[in-house]
XYZ file of C-alpha atoms in Angstrom:
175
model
C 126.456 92.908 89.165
C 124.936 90.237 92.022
C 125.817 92.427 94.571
C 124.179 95.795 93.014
C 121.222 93.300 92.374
C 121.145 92.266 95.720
C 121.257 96.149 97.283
C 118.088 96.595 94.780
C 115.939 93.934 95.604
C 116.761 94.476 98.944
C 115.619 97.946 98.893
C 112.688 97.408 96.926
C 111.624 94.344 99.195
C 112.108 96.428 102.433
C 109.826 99.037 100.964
C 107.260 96.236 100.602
C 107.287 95.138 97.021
C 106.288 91.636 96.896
C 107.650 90.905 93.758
C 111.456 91.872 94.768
C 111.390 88.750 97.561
C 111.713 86.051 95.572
C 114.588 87.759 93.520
C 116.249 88.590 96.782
C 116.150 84.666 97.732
C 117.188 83.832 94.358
C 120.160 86.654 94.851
C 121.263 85.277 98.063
C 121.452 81.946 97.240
C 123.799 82.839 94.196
C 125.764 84.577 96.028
C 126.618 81.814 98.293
C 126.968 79.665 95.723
C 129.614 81.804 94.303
C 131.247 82.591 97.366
C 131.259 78.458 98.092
C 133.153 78.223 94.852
C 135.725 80.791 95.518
C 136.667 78.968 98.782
C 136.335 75.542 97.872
C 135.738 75.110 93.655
C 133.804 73.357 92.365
C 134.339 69.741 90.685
C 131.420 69.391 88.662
C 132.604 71.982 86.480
C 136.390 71.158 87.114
C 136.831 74.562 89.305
C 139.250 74.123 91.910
C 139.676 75.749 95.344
C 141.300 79.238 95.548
C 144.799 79.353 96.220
C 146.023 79.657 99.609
C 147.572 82.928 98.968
C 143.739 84.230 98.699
C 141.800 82.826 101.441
C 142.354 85.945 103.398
C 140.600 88.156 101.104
C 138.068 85.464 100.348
C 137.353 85.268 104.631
C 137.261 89.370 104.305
C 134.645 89.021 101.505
C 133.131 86.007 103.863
C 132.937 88.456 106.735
C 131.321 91.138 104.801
C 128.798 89.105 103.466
C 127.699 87.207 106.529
C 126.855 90.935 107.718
C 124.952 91.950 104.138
C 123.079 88.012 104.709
C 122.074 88.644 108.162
C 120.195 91.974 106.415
C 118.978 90.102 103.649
C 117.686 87.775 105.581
C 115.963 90.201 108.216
C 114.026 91.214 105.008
C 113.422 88.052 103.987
C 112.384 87.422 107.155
C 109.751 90.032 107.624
C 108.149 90.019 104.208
C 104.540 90.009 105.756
C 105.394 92.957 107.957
C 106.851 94.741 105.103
C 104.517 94.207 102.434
C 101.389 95.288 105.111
C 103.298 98.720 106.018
C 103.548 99.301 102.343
C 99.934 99.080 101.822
C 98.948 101.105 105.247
C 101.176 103.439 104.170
C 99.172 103.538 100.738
C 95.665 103.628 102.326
C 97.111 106.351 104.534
C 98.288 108.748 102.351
C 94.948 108.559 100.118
C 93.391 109.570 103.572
C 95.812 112.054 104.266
C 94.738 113.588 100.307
C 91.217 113.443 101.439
C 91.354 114.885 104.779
C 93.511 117.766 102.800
C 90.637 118.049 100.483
C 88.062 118.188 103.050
C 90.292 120.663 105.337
C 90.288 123.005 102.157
C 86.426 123.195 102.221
C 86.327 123.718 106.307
C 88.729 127.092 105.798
C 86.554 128.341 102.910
C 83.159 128.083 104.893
C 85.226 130.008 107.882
C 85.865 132.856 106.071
C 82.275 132.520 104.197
C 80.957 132.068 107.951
C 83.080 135.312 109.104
C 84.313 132.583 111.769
C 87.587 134.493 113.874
C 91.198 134.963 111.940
C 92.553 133.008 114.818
C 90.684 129.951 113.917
C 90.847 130.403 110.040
C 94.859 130.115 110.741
C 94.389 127.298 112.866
C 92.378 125.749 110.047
C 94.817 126.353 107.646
C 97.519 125.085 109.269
C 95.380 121.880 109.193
C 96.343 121.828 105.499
C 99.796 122.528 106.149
C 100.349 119.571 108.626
C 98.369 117.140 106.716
C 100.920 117.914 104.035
C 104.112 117.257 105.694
C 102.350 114.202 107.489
C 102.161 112.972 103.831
C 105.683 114.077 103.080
C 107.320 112.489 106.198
C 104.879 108.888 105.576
C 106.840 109.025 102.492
C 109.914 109.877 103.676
C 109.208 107.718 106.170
C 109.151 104.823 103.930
C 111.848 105.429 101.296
C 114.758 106.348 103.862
C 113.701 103.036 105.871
C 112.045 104.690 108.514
C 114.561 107.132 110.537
C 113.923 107.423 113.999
C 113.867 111.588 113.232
C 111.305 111.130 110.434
C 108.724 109.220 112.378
C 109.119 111.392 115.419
C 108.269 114.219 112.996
C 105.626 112.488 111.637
C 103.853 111.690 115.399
C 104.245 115.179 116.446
C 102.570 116.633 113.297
C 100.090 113.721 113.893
C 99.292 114.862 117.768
C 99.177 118.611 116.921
C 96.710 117.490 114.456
C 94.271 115.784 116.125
C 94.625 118.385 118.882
C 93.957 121.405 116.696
C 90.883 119.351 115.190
C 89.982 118.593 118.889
C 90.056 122.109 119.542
C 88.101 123.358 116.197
C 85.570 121.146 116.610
C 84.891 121.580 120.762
C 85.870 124.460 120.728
C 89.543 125.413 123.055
C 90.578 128.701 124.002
C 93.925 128.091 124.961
C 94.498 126.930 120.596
C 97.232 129.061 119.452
């Protein structure tokens, strides 16, 4: 049970909920408490020392945790950093929505204007990369931030602003 509590306030607090750090801190210091225990007992409550026939397994466990702990405590460690992504990543995708919005509005006075097919479609494609910007930003943030996903999300970003470039100077090599 400590451990699956520790994997989900660690996820939670690397997605920036500020709640889930001082769980996490509270998690990690129970589990090294318990682990202490296991290794050497504990004579306040008349626990003694695992047997010698178990250390090995209780250095595996040691091993494996001192990898989980340097994690946790990366998180830990970054909670400002964390917690301010989360909420540019908010503020973001409510800008993302309203760019969308407005986008939607642009394409509809194009074909009101008569403007040229080939810049309708580059208009609407607006709306289609503003909407997987918004889907990679949040896949972005729940899979921890995959070097893939944010590449994805900076070239949809660049072809973006260069299509809106284009629109709004006007570029006849858009395509």
């Amino acid at each position: 049970v400590l451990t699956q509590q520790i994997v989900n306030h660690g996820n939670q607090a690397a997605m920036g909920q500020l709640a889930m750090f001082p769980l996490l801190t509270q998690d990690r210091g129970a589990f090294d408490a318990s682990l202490s225990e296991l290794k050497n007992g504990n004579p306040v409550l008349g626990l003694p020392a695992s047997p010698a026939s178990l250390q090995p397994l209780i250095s595996k466990v040691t091993t494996l945790w001192n990898g989980s702990r340097a994690d946790v405590n990366n998180i830990l460690g970054n909670r400002d950093v964390l917690v301010s992504m989360r909420d540019i990543a908010s503020d973001l995708t409510i800008t993302l929505t309203a760019i969308e919005q407005e986008n939607r509005k642009v394409v509809a006075a194009m074909l009101l204007s008569s403007a040229p097919a080939s810049e309708v479609v580059l208009a609407q494609r607006q709306s289609q990369l503003t909407e997987r910007m918004s889907r990679s930003l949040e896949s972005v943030l729940q899979a921890g931030g995959t070097q893939n996903l944010v590449d994805n999300f900076a070239n949809d970003q660049e072809t973006f602003q260069r299509v809106l470039a284009g629109l709004t100077s006007g570029d006849r090599e858009l395509q």
